[in-house]
C-alpha atoms as an extended CHARMM CRD file, in Angstrom:
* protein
*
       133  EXT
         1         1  UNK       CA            -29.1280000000      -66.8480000000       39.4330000000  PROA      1               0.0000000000
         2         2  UNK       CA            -31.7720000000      -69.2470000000       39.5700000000  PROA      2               0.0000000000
         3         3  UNK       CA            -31.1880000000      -72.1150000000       41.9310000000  PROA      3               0.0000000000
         4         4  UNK       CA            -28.9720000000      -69.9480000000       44.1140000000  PROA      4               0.0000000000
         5         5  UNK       CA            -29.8470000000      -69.5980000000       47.9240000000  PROA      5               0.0000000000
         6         6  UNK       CA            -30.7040000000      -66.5020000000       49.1290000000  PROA      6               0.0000000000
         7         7  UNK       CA            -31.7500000000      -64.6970000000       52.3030000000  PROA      7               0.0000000000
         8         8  UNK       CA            -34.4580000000      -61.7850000000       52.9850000000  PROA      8               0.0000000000
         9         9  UNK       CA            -33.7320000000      -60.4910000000       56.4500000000  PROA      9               0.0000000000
        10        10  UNK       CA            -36.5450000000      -58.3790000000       56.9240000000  PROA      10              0.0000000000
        11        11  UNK       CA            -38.8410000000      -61.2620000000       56.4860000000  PROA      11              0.0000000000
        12        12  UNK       CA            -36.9320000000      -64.1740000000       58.0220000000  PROA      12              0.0000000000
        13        13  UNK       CA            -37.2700000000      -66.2560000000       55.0600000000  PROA      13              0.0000000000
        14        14  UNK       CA            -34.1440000000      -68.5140000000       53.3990000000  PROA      14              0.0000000000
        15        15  UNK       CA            -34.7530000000      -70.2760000000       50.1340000000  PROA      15              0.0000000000
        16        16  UNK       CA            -33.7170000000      -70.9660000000       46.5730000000  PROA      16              0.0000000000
        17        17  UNK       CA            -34.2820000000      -68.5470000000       43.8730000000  PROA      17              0.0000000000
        18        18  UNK       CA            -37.1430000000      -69.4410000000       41.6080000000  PROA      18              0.0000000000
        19        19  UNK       CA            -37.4160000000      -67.1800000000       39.0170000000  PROA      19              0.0000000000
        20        20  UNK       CA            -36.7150000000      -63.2810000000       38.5790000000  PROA      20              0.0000000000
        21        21  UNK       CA            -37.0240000000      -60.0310000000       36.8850000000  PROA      21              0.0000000000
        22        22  UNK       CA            -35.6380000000      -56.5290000000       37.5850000000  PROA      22              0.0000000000
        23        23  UNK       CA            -38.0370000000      -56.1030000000       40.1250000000  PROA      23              0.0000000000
        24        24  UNK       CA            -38.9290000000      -58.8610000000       41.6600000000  PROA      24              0.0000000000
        25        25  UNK       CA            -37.5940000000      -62.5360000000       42.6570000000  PROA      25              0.0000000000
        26        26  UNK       CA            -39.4430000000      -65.5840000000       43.8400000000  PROA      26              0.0000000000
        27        27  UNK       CA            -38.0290000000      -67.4840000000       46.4080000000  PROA      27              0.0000000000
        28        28  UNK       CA            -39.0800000000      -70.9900000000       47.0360000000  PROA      28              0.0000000000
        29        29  UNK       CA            -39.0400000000      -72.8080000000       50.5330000000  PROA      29              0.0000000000
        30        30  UNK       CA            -40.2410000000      -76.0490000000       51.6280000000  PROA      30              0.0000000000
        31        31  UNK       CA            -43.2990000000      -74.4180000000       52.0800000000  PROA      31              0.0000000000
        32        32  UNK       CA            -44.1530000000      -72.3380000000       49.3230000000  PROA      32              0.0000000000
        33        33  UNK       CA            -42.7670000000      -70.0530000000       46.9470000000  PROA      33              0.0000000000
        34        34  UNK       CA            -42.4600000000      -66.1630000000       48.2150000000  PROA      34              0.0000000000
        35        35  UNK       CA            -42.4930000000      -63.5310000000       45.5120000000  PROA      35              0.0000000000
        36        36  UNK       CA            -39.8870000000      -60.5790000000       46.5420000000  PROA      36              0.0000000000
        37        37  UNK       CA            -38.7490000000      -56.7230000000       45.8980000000  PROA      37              0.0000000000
        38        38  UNK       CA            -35.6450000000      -57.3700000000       44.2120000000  PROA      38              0.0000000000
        39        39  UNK       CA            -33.7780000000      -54.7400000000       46.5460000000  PROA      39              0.0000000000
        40        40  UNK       CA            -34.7140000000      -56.8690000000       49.6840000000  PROA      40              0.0000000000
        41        41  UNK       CA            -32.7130000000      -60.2550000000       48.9850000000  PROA      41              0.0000000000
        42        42  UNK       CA            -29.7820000000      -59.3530000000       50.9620000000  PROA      42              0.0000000000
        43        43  UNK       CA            -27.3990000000      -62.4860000000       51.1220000000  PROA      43              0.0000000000
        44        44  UNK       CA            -26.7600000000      -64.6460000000       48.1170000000  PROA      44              0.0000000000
        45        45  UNK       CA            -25.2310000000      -67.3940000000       50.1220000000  PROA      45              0.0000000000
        46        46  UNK       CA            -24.0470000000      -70.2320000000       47.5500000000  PROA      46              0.0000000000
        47        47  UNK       CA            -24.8840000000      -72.4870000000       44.2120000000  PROA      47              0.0000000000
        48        48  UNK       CA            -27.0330000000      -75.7730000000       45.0320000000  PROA      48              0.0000000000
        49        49  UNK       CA            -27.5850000000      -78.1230000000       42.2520000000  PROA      49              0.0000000000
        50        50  UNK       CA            -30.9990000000      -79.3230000000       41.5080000000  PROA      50              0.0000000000
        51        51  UNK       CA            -30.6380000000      -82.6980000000       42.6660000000  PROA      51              0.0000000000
        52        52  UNK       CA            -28.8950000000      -81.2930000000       45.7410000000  PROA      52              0.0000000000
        53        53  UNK       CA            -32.2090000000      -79.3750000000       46.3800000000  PROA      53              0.0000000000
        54        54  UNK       CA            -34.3120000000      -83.1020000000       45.9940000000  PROA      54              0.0000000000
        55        55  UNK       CA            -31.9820000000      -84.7730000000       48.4050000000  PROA      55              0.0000000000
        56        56  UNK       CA            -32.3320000000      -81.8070000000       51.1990000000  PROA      56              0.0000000000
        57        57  UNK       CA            -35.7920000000      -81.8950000000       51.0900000000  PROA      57              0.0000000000
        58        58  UNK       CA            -35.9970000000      -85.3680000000       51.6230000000  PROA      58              0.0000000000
        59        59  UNK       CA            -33.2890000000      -85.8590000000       54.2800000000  PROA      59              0.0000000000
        60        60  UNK       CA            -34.8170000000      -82.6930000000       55.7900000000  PROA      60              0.0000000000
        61        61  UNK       CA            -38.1730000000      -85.1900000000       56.0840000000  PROA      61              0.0000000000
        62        62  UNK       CA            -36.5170000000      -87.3570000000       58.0110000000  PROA      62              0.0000000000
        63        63  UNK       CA            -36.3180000000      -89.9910000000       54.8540000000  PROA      63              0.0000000000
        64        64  UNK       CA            -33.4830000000      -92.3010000000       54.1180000000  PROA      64              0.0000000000
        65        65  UNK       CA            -32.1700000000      -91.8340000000       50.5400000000  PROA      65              0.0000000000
        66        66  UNK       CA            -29.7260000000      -93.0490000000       48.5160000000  PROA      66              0.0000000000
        67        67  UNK       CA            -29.2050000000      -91.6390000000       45.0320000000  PROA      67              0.0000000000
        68        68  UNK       CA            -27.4160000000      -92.8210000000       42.4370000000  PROA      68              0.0000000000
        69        69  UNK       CA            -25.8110000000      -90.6000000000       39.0380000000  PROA      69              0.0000000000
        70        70  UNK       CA            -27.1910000000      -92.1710000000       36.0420000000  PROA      70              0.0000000000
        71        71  UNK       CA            -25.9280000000      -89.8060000000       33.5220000000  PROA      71              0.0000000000
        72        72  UNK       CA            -24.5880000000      -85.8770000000       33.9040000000  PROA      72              0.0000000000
        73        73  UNK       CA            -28.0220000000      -84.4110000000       34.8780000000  PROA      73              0.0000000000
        74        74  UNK       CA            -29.4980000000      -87.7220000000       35.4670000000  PROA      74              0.0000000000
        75        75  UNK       CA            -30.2800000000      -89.7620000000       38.8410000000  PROA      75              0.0000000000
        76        76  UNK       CA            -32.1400000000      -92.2270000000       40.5510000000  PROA      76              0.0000000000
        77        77  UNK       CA            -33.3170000000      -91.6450000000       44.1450000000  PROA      77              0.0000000000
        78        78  UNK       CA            -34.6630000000      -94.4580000000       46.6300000000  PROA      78              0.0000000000
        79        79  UNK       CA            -36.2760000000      -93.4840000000       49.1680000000  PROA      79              0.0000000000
        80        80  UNK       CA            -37.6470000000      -95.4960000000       52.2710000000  PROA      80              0.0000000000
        81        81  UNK       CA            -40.7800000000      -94.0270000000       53.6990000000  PROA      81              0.0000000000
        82        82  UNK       CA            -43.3900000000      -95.1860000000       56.3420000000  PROA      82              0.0000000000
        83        83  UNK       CA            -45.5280000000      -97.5120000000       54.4230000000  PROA      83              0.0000000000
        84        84  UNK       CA            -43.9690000000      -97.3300000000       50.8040000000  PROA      84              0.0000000000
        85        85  UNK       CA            -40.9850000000      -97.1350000000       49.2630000000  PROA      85              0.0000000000
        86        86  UNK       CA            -40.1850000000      -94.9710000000       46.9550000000  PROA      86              0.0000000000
        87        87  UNK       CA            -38.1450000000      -94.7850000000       43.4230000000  PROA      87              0.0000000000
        88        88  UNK       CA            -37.3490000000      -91.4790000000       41.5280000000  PROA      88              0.0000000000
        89        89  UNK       CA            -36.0890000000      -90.7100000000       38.5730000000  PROA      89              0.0000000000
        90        90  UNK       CA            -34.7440000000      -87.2340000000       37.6700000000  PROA      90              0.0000000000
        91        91  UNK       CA            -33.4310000000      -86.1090000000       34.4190000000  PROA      91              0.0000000000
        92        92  UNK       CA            -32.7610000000      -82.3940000000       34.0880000000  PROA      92              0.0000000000
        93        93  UNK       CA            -31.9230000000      -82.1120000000       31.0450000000  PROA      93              0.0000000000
        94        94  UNK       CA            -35.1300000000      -82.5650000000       29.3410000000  PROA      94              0.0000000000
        95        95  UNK       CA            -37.2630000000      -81.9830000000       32.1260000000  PROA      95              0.0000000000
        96        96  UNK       CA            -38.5330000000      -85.5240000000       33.0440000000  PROA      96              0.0000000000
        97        97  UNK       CA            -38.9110000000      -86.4380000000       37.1080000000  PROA      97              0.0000000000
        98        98  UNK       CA            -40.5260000000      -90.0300000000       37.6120000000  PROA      98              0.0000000000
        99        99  UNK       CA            -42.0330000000      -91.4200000000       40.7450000000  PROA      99              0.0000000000
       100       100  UNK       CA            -43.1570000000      -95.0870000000       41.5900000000  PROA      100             0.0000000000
       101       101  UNK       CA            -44.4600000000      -96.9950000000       44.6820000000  PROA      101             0.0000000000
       102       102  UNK       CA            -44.3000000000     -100.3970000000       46.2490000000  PROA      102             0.0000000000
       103       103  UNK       CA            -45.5990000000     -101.2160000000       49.2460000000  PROA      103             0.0000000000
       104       104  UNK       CA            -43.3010000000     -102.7540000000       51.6080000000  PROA      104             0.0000000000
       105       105  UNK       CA            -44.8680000000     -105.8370000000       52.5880000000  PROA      105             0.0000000000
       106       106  UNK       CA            -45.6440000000     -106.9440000000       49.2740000000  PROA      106             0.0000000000
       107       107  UNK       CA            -42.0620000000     -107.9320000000       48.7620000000  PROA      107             0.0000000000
       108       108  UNK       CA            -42.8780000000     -110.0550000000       45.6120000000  PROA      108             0.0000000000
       109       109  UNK       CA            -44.6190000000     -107.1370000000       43.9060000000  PROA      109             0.0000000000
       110       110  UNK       CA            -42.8630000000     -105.0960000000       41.5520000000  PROA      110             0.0000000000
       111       111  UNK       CA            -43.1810000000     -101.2680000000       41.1240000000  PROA      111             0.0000000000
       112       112  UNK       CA            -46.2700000000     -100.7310000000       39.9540000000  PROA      112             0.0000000000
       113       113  UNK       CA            -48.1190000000      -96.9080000000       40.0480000000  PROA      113             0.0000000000
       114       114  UNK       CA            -45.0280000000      -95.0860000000       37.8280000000  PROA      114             0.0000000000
       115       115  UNK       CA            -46.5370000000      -91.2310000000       37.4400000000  PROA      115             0.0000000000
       116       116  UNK       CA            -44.6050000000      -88.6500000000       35.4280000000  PROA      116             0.0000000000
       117       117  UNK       CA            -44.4570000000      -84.5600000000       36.8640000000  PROA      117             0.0000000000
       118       118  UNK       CA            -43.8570000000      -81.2260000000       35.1020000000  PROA      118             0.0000000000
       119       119  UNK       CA            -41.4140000000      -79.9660000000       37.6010000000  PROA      119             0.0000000000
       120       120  UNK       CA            -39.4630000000      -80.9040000000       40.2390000000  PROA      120             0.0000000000
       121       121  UNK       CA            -41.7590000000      -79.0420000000       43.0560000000  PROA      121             0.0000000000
       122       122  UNK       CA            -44.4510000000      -81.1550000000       42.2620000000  PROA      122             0.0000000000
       123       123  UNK       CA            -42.7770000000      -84.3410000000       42.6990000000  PROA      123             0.0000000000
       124       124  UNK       CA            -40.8550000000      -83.5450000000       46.0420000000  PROA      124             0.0000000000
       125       125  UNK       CA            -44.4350000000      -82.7540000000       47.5640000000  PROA      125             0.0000000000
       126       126  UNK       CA            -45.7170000000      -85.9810000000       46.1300000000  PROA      126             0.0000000000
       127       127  UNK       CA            -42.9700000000      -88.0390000000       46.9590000000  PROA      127             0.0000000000
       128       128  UNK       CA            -43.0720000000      -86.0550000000       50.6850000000  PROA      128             0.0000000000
       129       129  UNK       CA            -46.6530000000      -87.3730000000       50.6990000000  PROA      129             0.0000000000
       130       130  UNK       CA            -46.0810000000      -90.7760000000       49.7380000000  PROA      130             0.0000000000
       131       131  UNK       CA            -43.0320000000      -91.3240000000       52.3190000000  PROA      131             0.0000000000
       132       132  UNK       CA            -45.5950000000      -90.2050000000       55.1130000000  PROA      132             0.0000000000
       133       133  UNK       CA            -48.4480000000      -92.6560000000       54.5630000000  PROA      133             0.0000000000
């Protein structure tokens, strides 16, 4: 169930299921995460992968991206933002999600400020961050 979009009517909200119980389930949005009465998620809508759900939010940003599969839960993700540009690397299977920077008029400079995350929320915000400076 997790990473399966749902819907809650009754409180307008769409999102991705974060984690659940018999009672409750915690939806995350671009926003935030919502936690839920079980009983009120009325639409389970279809399965999105977690890389699907680090391209949306990006694209959703307005962000060119191009991604690229490394391995069967592995990829690397370029993304162009204002100032910097951006390099990802996500591997699912144990957990690891990489970020670096370059500024894009320092075209001789290489990558340079590589900074490891816990989960894949965290480094969607900072990457969301990054693109917008």
């Amino acid at each position: 169930m997790l990473n399966t979009r749902v819907e809650v009517k009754k409180m307008n909200l769409t999102g991705i299921v974060y984690d659940y119980n018999e009672k409750y389930i915690w939806i995350q949005t671009q926003e935030d995460i919502f936690k839920v009465k079980a009983d009120q998620v009325s639409e389970i809508k279809e399965e999105v992968s977690e890389a699907e759900i680090f391209e949306n939010a990006i694209l959703e940003q307005g962000f060119p991206c191009d991604g690229f599969v490394d391995g069967e839960k592995e990829f690397t993700y370029f993304i162009k933002g204002f100032t910097y540009d951006i390099s990802c690397f996500l591997n699912f299977e144990n957990g690891e999600f990489y970020m670096d920077t370059k500024h894009r008029s320092f075209e001789d400079r290489d990558w340079n400020n590589k900074k490891k995350y816990k989960n894949l929320n965290t480094l969607i915000k900072n990457v969301i961050k990054w693109a917008k400076k």
